[in-house]
Short mmCIF file of C-alpha atoms in Angstrom, two decimals:
data_model
loop_
_atom_site.label_atom_id
_atom_site.label_comp_id
_atom_site.label_asym_id
_atom_site.label_seq_id
_atom_site.Cartn_x
_atom_site.Cartn_y
_atom_site.Cartn_z
CA MET A 1 -46.68 15.79 -22.97
CA SER A 2 -45.62 12.10 -23.26
CA ILE A 3 -47.82 9.42 -22.24
CA LEU A 4 -45.53 8.36 -19.30
CA GLN A 5 -45.77 12.23 -18.01
CA SER A 6 -49.58 11.93 -18.01
CA GLN A 7 -49.20 8.94 -15.96
CA LEU A 8 -46.89 10.09 -13.54
CA SER A 9 -47.79 11.00 -9.94
CA CYS A 10 -45.52 12.39 -7.02
CA ASP A 11 -43.97 9.17 -6.01
CA ALA A 12 -44.79 6.56 -8.87
CA ILE A 13 -45.82 5.81 -12.50
CA THR A 14 -49.33 4.26 -12.21
CA ASP A 15 -52.12 3.19 -14.54
CA LEU A 16 -49.94 2.71 -17.52
CA GLN A 17 -51.48 0.05 -19.72
CA PRO A 18 -48.78 -1.85 -21.79
CA GLN A 19 -49.50 -2.71 -25.51
CA SER A 20 -49.74 -5.98 -27.10
CA GLY A 21 -48.06 -6.50 -30.38
CA CYS A 22 -45.29 -8.57 -32.10
CA PHE A 23 -41.63 -8.57 -33.16
CA THR A 24 -39.47 -10.33 -35.84
CA VAL A 25 -36.81 -12.55 -35.35
CA SER A 26 -34.45 -13.39 -38.11
CA ARG A 27 -34.41 -16.55 -39.57
CA SER A 28 -30.74 -16.98 -38.79
CA VAL A 29 -31.12 -16.15 -35.26
CA TRP A 30 -34.20 -18.47 -34.74
CA ASP A 31 -32.61 -21.25 -36.20
CA LEU A 32 -29.75 -20.82 -33.85
CA ASP A 33 -31.62 -20.07 -30.85
CA PHE A 34 -35.00 -22.35 -31.28
CA ALA A 35 -34.29 -24.60 -34.04
CA GLY A 36 -32.70 -27.20 -31.98
CA GLU A 37 -33.88 -30.00 -29.58
CA LYS A 38 -33.44 -27.28 -26.90
CA VAL A 39 -33.45 -23.83 -26.90
CA ALA A 40 -30.28 -21.92 -26.74
CA PRO A 41 -29.25 -19.83 -23.60
CA SER A 42 -29.32 -16.83 -25.90
CA TRP A 43 -33.25 -17.37 -26.47
CA VAL A 44 -33.56 -14.87 -23.22
CA HIS A 45 -31.73 -12.39 -24.79
CA THR A 46 -33.41 -12.59 -28.29
CA CYS A 47 -36.96 -12.24 -26.56
CA ALA A 48 -36.06 -9.45 -24.14
CA ALA A 49 -34.58 -7.34 -27.02
CA GLY A 50 -38.08 -7.99 -28.44
CA LEU A 51 -40.13 -7.35 -25.49
CA SER A 52 -38.44 -3.83 -25.44
CA LYS A 53 -39.86 -2.91 -28.67
CA VAL A 54 -43.39 -3.12 -27.34
CA ASN A 55 -42.85 -2.47 -23.85
CA GLN A 56 -39.88 -0.04 -22.93
CA PHE A 57 -41.06 0.81 -19.22
CA CYS A 58 -40.69 -2.72 -17.57
CA SER A 59 -37.53 -4.81 -17.11
CA PHE A 60 -38.52 -8.28 -17.60
CA ALA A 61 -37.60 -11.94 -16.52
CA PHE A 62 -38.88 -14.91 -17.55
CA LYS A 63 -40.90 -17.05 -15.39
CA ARG A 64 -41.08 -20.66 -17.43
CA HIS A 65 -40.94 -21.45 -21.30
CA TRP A 66 -42.14 -24.45 -23.69
CA LYS A 67 -40.82 -25.64 -27.10
CA LYS A 68 -42.42 -28.13 -28.96
CA LYS A 69 -40.02 -31.23 -29.61
CA ILE A 70 -38.78 -32.04 -33.00
CA VAL A 71 -39.89 -35.65 -32.91
CA SER A 72 -43.33 -34.87 -30.89
CA ARG A 73 -46.24 -36.48 -32.51
CA LYS A 74 -48.84 -34.51 -30.59
CA SER A 75 -50.50 -31.79 -32.39
CA SER A 76 -50.08 -28.31 -30.91
CA THR A 77 -51.24 -24.80 -31.77
CA TYR A 78 -47.97 -23.16 -30.92
CA ILE A 79 -44.05 -24.29 -31.33
CA PHE A 80 -42.85 -21.90 -28.71
CA LYS A 81 -44.46 -20.09 -25.74
CA ALA A 82 -42.85 -18.11 -22.89
CA LEU A 83 -44.13 -16.19 -19.74
CA ALA A 84 -42.34 -12.87 -19.02
CA TYR A 85 -43.20 -10.77 -15.84
CA CYS A 86 -41.77 -7.16 -14.97
CA THR A 87 -39.29 -7.26 -11.89
CA PHE A 88 -40.33 -4.17 -10.32
CA SER A 89 -41.72 -4.87 -6.96
CA SER A 90 -45.15 -2.89 -7.21
CA CYS A 91 -45.74 -4.09 -11.08
CA ASN A 92 -47.93 -6.74 -11.98
CA VAL A 93 -47.16 -6.40 -15.83
CA SER A 94 -46.94 -9.84 -17.55
CA ALA A 95 -46.45 -10.77 -21.12
CA MET A 96 -47.08 -14.35 -23.00
CA LEU A 97 -44.78 -14.64 -26.18
CA SER A 98 -45.78 -17.31 -28.65
CA VAL A 99 -44.96 -18.68 -32.05
CA LYS A 100 -47.22 -20.64 -34.53
CA PRO A 101 -46.18 -22.77 -37.39
CA CYS A 102 -47.61 -20.39 -39.59
CA ASP A 103 -45.36 -17.52 -38.15
CA VAL A 104 -42.22 -19.47 -39.17
CA LEU A 105 -41.45 -18.06 -42.88
CA ASN A 106 -38.15 -18.21 -44.77
CA ASP A 107 -37.51 -14.34 -44.30
CA GLY A 108 -38.25 -14.35 -40.66
CA VAL A 109 -40.01 -15.39 -37.67
CA THR A 110 -43.00 -13.49 -35.89
CA VAL A 111 -43.29 -13.67 -32.26
CA HIS A 112 -46.59 -12.57 -30.75
CA ILE A 113 -46.92 -10.81 -27.28
CA GLU A 114 -49.97 -10.72 -25.23
CA SER A 115 -49.69 -8.15 -22.47
CA SER A 116 -51.69 -7.99 -19.20
CA GLY A 117 -51.46 -5.81 -15.93
CA SER A 118 -50.70 -2.27 -15.56
CA VAL A 119 -47.22 -0.63 -15.29
CA CYS A 120 -46.61 0.73 -11.42
CA HIS A 121 -43.10 1.78 -10.80
CA THR A 122 -42.13 3.53 -7.85
CA ILE A 123 -39.63 6.64 -8.64
CA GLY A 124 -36.36 6.11 -7.78
CA GLU A 125 -36.44 2.25 -8.15
CA LYS A 126 -34.11 1.05 -11.02
CA HIS A 127 -34.22 -2.60 -12.40
CA ALA A 128 -31.90 -4.23 -15.09
CA ARG A 129 -31.62 -7.49 -16.82
CA GLN A 130 -28.90 -9.20 -16.23
CA PHE A 131 -26.13 -9.25 -19.25
CA SER A 132 -26.20 -12.70 -20.35
CA ASN A 133 -23.08 -14.92 -21.34
CA CYS A 134 -22.90 -13.84 -25.00
CA ILE A 135 -23.58 -10.20 -24.09
CA ARG A 136 -20.68 -10.23 -21.31
CA LYS A 137 -18.12 -11.88 -24.11
CA ASP A 138 -19.15 -8.90 -26.51
CA LEU A 139 -18.56 -6.67 -23.78
CA TYR A 140 -15.09 -8.25 -22.88
CA LYS A 141 -14.01 -7.63 -26.35
CA HIS A 142 -15.26 -4.14 -26.47
CA PHE A 143 -13.34 -3.15 -22.93
CA GLN A 144 -10.26 -4.98 -24.20
CA THR A 145 -9.86 -3.40 -27.82
CA THR A 146 -11.23 0.11 -26.92
CA HIS A 147 -9.94 0.46 -23.43
CA VAL A 148 -13.14 2.75 -22.35
CA ALA A 149 -13.45 3.38 -18.79
CA PRO A 150 -16.48 1.52 -17.19
CA SER A 151 -18.04 4.80 -15.93
CA LYS A 152 -17.62 6.55 -19.58
CA GLU A 153 -19.20 3.24 -20.92
CA TYR A 154 -21.86 3.61 -18.46
CA LEU A 155 -22.65 7.22 -19.37
CA ASN A 156 -22.76 6.72 -22.96
CA ARG A 157 -25.22 3.82 -22.86
CA LEU A 158 -27.26 5.76 -20.38
CA LEU A 159 -27.47 8.78 -22.87
CA GLN A 160 -28.99 6.12 -25.41
CA VAL A 161 -32.00 5.39 -23.07
CA THR A 162 -35.46 6.95 -24.11
CA ASP A 163 -36.84 9.74 -21.50
CA GLU A 164 -39.80 7.33 -20.93
CA GLN A 165 -37.65 4.38 -20.25
CA PHE A 166 -35.27 6.51 -18.08
CA THR A 167 -38.05 7.75 -15.75
CA ALA A 168 -39.56 4.36 -15.53
CA GLY A 169 -36.41 2.97 -14.00
CA ASN A 170 -35.78 0.45 -16.60
CA ARG A 171 -32.13 0.25 -17.01
CA ASP A 172 -31.86 -2.81 -19.55
CA GLY A 173 -28.77 -2.78 -21.68
CA VAL A 174 -27.29 -0.31 -19.12
CA GLY A 175 -27.06 -1.80 -15.89
CA ALA A 176 -28.70 -0.76 -12.68
CA THR A 177 -25.44 1.01 -11.53
CA SER A 178 -22.09 1.76 -12.79
CA SER A 179 -20.58 -1.19 -10.78
CA VAL A 180 -22.14 -3.72 -13.30
CA LEU A 181 -19.95 -2.43 -16.18
CA LYS A 182 -16.87 -1.91 -13.76
CA LYS A 183 -17.34 -5.78 -12.62
CA ILE A 184 -17.41 -6.84 -15.88
CA SER A 185 -14.44 -4.61 -17.31
CA SER A 186 -12.62 -6.32 -14.36
CA GLU A 187 -13.73 -9.68 -15.66
CA ALA A 188 -12.36 -8.98 -19.12
CA ARG A 189 -8.99 -7.68 -17.81
CA LEU A 190 -8.80 -11.38 -15.89
CA VAL A 191 -9.69 -13.32 -18.97
CA GLN A 192 -6.59 -11.83 -20.63
CA GLN A 193 -4.41 -13.09 -17.55
CA GLU A 194 -2.24 -15.80 -18.20
CA ASP A 195 -3.09 -17.77 -15.08
CA SER A 196 -5.88 -17.04 -12.45
CA ASP A 197 -3.07 -16.36 -9.76
CA LEU A 198 -1.70 -12.99 -10.52
CA ILE A 199 1.72 -13.59 -9.27
CA THR A 200 1.93 -16.63 -11.51
CA SER A 201 0.40 -14.53 -14.39
CA LEU A 202 2.87 -11.90 -14.04
CA THR A 203 5.82 -14.15 -13.87
CA ILE A 204 4.60 -15.94 -17.12
CA LEU A 205 4.11 -12.44 -18.68
CA ARG A 206 7.62 -11.44 -17.80
CA LYS A 207 9.18 -14.50 -19.25
CA LYS A 208 7.38 -13.67 -22.47
CA LEU A 209 8.76 -10.08 -22.65
CA ILE A 210 12.17 -11.28 -21.92
CA ASN A 211 11.81 -13.76 -24.76
CA ASP A 212 10.82 -11.40 -27.43
CA GLU A 213 13.51 -9.03 -26.19
CA VAL A 214 16.08 -11.65 -26.64
CA MET A 215 14.86 -12.77 -30.20
CA ALA A 216 14.86 -9.09 -31.09
CA GLN A 217 18.39 -8.80 -30.08
CA ALA A 218 19.44 -11.57 -31.63
CA SER A 219 18.17 -10.74 -35.01
CA ASN A 220 19.73 -7.34 -34.40
CA LYS A 221 23.21 -8.57 -33.11
CA LYS A 222 22.59 -6.31 -30.09
CA ASN A 223 23.18 -7.39 -26.00
CA THR A 224 22.04 -5.48 -23.39
CA PRO A 225 22.00 -6.49 -19.74
CA ILE A 226 18.49 -5.20 -18.96
CA GLN A 227 15.91 -7.29 -20.67
CA GLY A 228 12.19 -7.09 -20.84
CA PHE A 229 10.25 -4.66 -18.68
CA ILE A 230 8.94 -6.54 -15.83
CA GLN A 231 12.10 -6.46 -13.76
CA CYS A 232 10.74 -7.51 -10.22
CA ILE A 233 8.05 -9.07 -8.97
CA GLN A 234 7.21 -9.81 -5.47
CA ALA A 235 4.08 -11.11 -3.59
CA HIS A 236 4.12 -10.18 0.15
CA PRO A 237 4.27 -7.18 0.15
CA PHE A 238 2.86 -7.14 -3.20
CA SER A 239 5.23 -5.02 -5.58
CA VAL A 240 6.16 -4.89 -9.42
CA ILE A 241 8.80 -3.06 -10.47
CA CYS A 242 9.04 -1.89 -14.35
CA PHE A 243 11.51 -0.44 -16.60
CA ASN A 244 13.46 -1.30 -19.53
CA ASP A 245 16.83 -0.82 -21.48
CA THR A 246 15.54 2.31 -23.18
CA SER A 247 14.38 3.96 -20.16
CA VAL A 248 17.40 3.47 -18.39
CA ARG A 249 19.48 4.94 -21.07
CA LEU A 250 17.11 7.72 -21.52
CA TYR A 251 17.26 8.57 -17.64
CA HIS A 252 21.10 8.50 -17.94
CA GLU A 253 21.34 11.16 -20.39
CA MET A 254 18.35 13.52 -19.29
CA ALA A 255 18.43 13.31 -15.50
CA LYS A 256 21.63 15.38 -14.94
CA TYR A 257 20.23 18.56 -17.36
CA GLY A 258 16.35 18.66 -16.15
CA PRO A 259 14.54 18.07 -13.10
CA LEU A 260 12.96 14.35 -12.23
CA PHE A 261 9.45 13.99 -10.97
CA CYS A 262 8.37 11.49 -8.54
CA ASP A 263 4.61 10.98 -7.31
CA ALA A 264 2.13 8.42 -6.09
CA THR A 265 -1.37 7.61 -6.74
CA GLY A 266 -3.83 4.97 -5.42
CA THR A 267 -6.63 5.37 -8.21
CA ILE A 268 -4.86 3.94 -11.22
CA VAL A 269 -4.32 0.49 -10.37
CA SER A 270 -6.74 -1.92 -8.55
CA VAL A 271 -5.35 -5.42 -7.53
CA ARG A 272 -6.70 -8.38 -5.45
CA SER A 273 -4.49 -10.30 -3.27
CA MET A 274 -3.85 -14.06 -2.69
CA ASP A 275 -7.07 -14.59 -0.59
CA ASP A 276 -9.10 -12.51 -3.08
CA VAL A 277 -9.07 -9.34 -0.74
CA LYS A 278 -8.90 -5.94 -2.66
CA MET A 279 -5.66 -4.25 -1.70
CA THR A 280 -5.05 -0.51 -1.61
CA VAL A 281 -2.30 -0.37 -4.29
CA TYR A 282 -0.03 2.67 -5.15
CA TYR A 283 1.41 3.27 -8.40
CA TYR A 284 4.75 5.24 -8.40
CA ALA A 285 6.61 6.67 -11.22
CA ILE A 286 9.85 8.14 -11.89
CA VAL A 287 9.19 10.77 -14.94
CA ILE A 288 11.48 13.06 -16.78
CA LYS A 289 10.44 16.03 -18.85
CA HIS A 290 10.20 15.24 -22.53
CA PRO A 291 13.12 16.76 -24.35
CA VAL A 292 10.52 18.21 -27.14
CA ASP A 293 8.58 21.17 -25.79
CA GLY A 294 5.01 20.55 -25.54
CA LYS A 295 5.26 16.57 -25.39
CA ALA A 296 3.87 14.64 -22.41
CA PRO A 297 6.64 13.59 -19.65
CA ILE A 298 8.19 10.29 -19.85
CA PRO A 299 7.97 7.69 -16.92
CA VAL A 300 11.37 5.93 -16.93
CA ALA A 301 10.56 3.69 -14.05
CA GLU A 302 7.32 2.55 -12.32
CA LEU A 303 6.62 0.89 -9.07
CA ILE A 304 3.11 -0.94 -8.33
CA THR A 305 3.23 -1.83 -4.68
CA ASN A 306 0.64 -1.81 -1.59
CA ASP A 307 3.51 -1.26 0.82
CA HIS A 308 3.79 2.67 1.09
CA THR A 309 7.39 2.57 3.22
CA VAL A 310 10.77 3.77 2.77
CA LEU A 311 12.09 0.20 2.33
CA SER A 312 9.97 -0.39 -0.54
CA LEU A 313 10.62 2.86 -2.31
CA SER A 314 14.20 2.71 -1.43
CA TYR A 315 14.60 -0.75 -3.02
CA PHE A 316 12.76 0.26 -6.19
CA MET A 317 15.11 3.19 -6.63
CA GLU A 318 18.15 1.22 -5.69
CA THR A 319 17.20 -1.31 -8.26
CA PHE A 320 16.77 1.19 -11.12
CA ARG A 321 20.32 2.66 -10.14
CA ARG A 322 21.69 -0.58 -9.98
CA ALA A 323 20.56 -0.93 -13.65
CA GLU A 324 22.07 1.97 -14.66
CA GLY A 325 25.30 0.98 -13.40
CA LEU A 326 24.99 -2.37 -15.19
CA VAL A 327 24.65 -0.32 -18.34
CA PHE A 328 26.97 2.59 -17.96
CA GLY A 329 29.27 1.38 -15.22
CA PHE A 330 28.71 2.17 -11.44
CA SER A 331 31.26 4.92 -11.73
CA SER A 332 29.18 6.37 -14.13
CA ILE A 333 25.80 6.57 -12.16
CA THR A 334 24.05 10.13 -12.57
CA ASN A 335 22.91 12.35 -9.71
CA PRO A 336 19.72 14.00 -11.16
CA LEU A 337 20.06 17.77 -11.00
CA GLN A 338 16.77 18.00 -9.44
CA PHE A 339 14.11 15.67 -7.85
CA ILE A 340 10.43 17.38 -7.31
CA ILE A 341 8.38 15.49 -5.08
CA ASP A 342 4.95 16.15 -3.54
CA ARG A 343 6.29 16.59 0.20
CA SER A 344 5.84 12.98 1.16
CA MET A 345 8.05 11.95 3.95
CA VAL A 346 8.34 8.44 2.43
CA LEU A 347 9.55 9.75 -0.71
CA LEU A 348 11.68 12.14 0.84
CA LEU A 349 13.61 10.01 3.14
CA SER A 350 13.87 7.15 0.11
CA ILE A 351 15.55 9.91 -2.07
CA LEU A 352 17.78 10.90 0.63
CA HIS A 353 18.71 7.41 1.58
CA VAL A 354 19.49 5.97 -2.13
CA TYR A 355 20.95 9.14 -3.74
CA ASN A 356 22.80 10.87 -0.86
CA SER A 357 23.28 8.14 1.74
CA GLU A 358 22.05 10.69 4.51
CA SER A 359 19.47 11.00 6.99
CA LEU A 360 16.95 13.52 7.63
CA GLN A 361 19.06 15.31 10.11
CA ASP A 362 21.81 15.36 7.84
CA TYR A 363 19.44 16.74 5.09
CA LEU A 364 18.18 19.49 7.18
CA GLU A 365 21.64 20.55 8.37
CA ARG A 366 23.18 20.56 4.55
CA THR A 367 20.02 22.54 3.68
CA PHE A 368 20.61 25.38 6.45
CA ARG A 369 24.25 25.68 5.47
CA ILE A 370 23.06 26.42 1.65
CA VAL A 371 20.40 28.80 2.60
CA THR A 372 22.84 30.61 5.08
CA GLY A 373 25.36 30.92 2.28
CA SER A 374 27.92 28.39 3.86
CA GLY A 375 27.28 25.53 1.62
CA THR A 376 30.29 23.50 0.56
CA VAL A 377 30.74 22.06 -3.00
CA LYS A 378 30.25 18.57 -1.40
CA ASP A 379 26.80 19.95 -0.13
CA PHE A 380 25.61 21.43 -3.70
CA GLY A 381 26.90 17.95 -5.11
CA LYS A 382 24.10 16.07 -3.71
CA VAL A 383 20.54 15.62 -4.78
CA SER A 384 18.30 18.37 -3.24
CA PRO A 385 14.51 17.28 -3.17
CA HIS A 386 12.27 19.97 -4.09
CA ALA A 387 8.50 20.45 -3.23
CA CYS A 388 6.13 20.54 -6.12
CA THR A 389 4.68 24.12 -6.35
CA SER A 390 1.32 23.23 -6.88
CA HIS A 391 1.16 21.00 -3.76
CA VAL A 392 2.63 23.58 -1.83
CA MET A 393 -0.17 26.28 -3.10
CA HIS A 394 -2.69 23.72 -2.31
CA SER A 395 -1.64 23.14 1.23
CA ALA A 396 -1.45 26.90 1.63
CA SER A 397 -4.53 27.59 0.36
CA LYS A 398 -6.26 24.95 2.49
CA ASN A 399 -4.67 26.28 5.65
CA CYS A 400 -5.83 29.78 4.83
CA LYS A 401 -9.52 28.45 4.71
CA LYS A 402 -9.28 27.27 8.39
CA TRP A 403 -8.58 30.71 9.52
#
């Protein structure tokens, strides 16, 4: 049985006496954080990290600190002192950190800790130190380079927490909740934006992508009417249409031989509006089957929008079809062999309008003729949306459970 388990009651951790002790700071860190006229902001992180080596149960904040001035003529026993206290509501633990001149050596600086009080943490109460600016910047780089999901990063950090620290409710270095790392991940994405305004940032990015492609085409002596990747940006309603010359050509060659897939999800993209209000944004993608078996399907056109209407989806599909016409000629525009959707009425009406120029009533009548064996060549020549089998089975299962 651990020390913590022996002091664990039904609703709180009580009567656990924290130890006094010391930790060592490297001379380079000391010179960076403490050697100046004033202590650097990162001194808090340095001292908190040292405190955790002596007391892993409490999450500390600093009430005050004092540093001897470089030009001071006063004789003092200490050159640095700081008072820390536990942030848990019912805990009275405090710690005095101190450094004397004799503690400063070439190979490191010893920081002494004098603890007082006893640990008393209510079970279920969680606290964590705020991530300082220097730590946040490191996390920005981490999220930007690894592209790890904040929830996964939270779980990875939680796995590194000791059993005693976890039970005591101390979440230093992890965050009290997963939303802390989600916020930092969001800040990391904002840092990469060209401008604080989303529409301006997207416009700058669009121009950069077009310029890069123009330069590449100039070196290859190749020209195409479709340039860049971001083709359309709209503020109200928010909408971004994305595809490039390669995806248009791939669609033109593959759509007539295999099915197209179109679906929407609202969990991939998170966007804030002009007045900093979070919008419900949908991500649509027109996807084709990969020509090589076993490979992931290929998205040929993408739409990010907060407007789940026939008008927005029709404009998206019309823009993509127009791009195909610019590349191959409008008389050579492809009619897909098959369009598989999730039975969304908005998707169905958009496909019928853009590809067939027909209404829902026209579609039902045409489908009836085909099913009854009286369909004409013209009827079979139009695009026929198909419901995704997995969606149909899921709905059937859901309806069966109601009975």
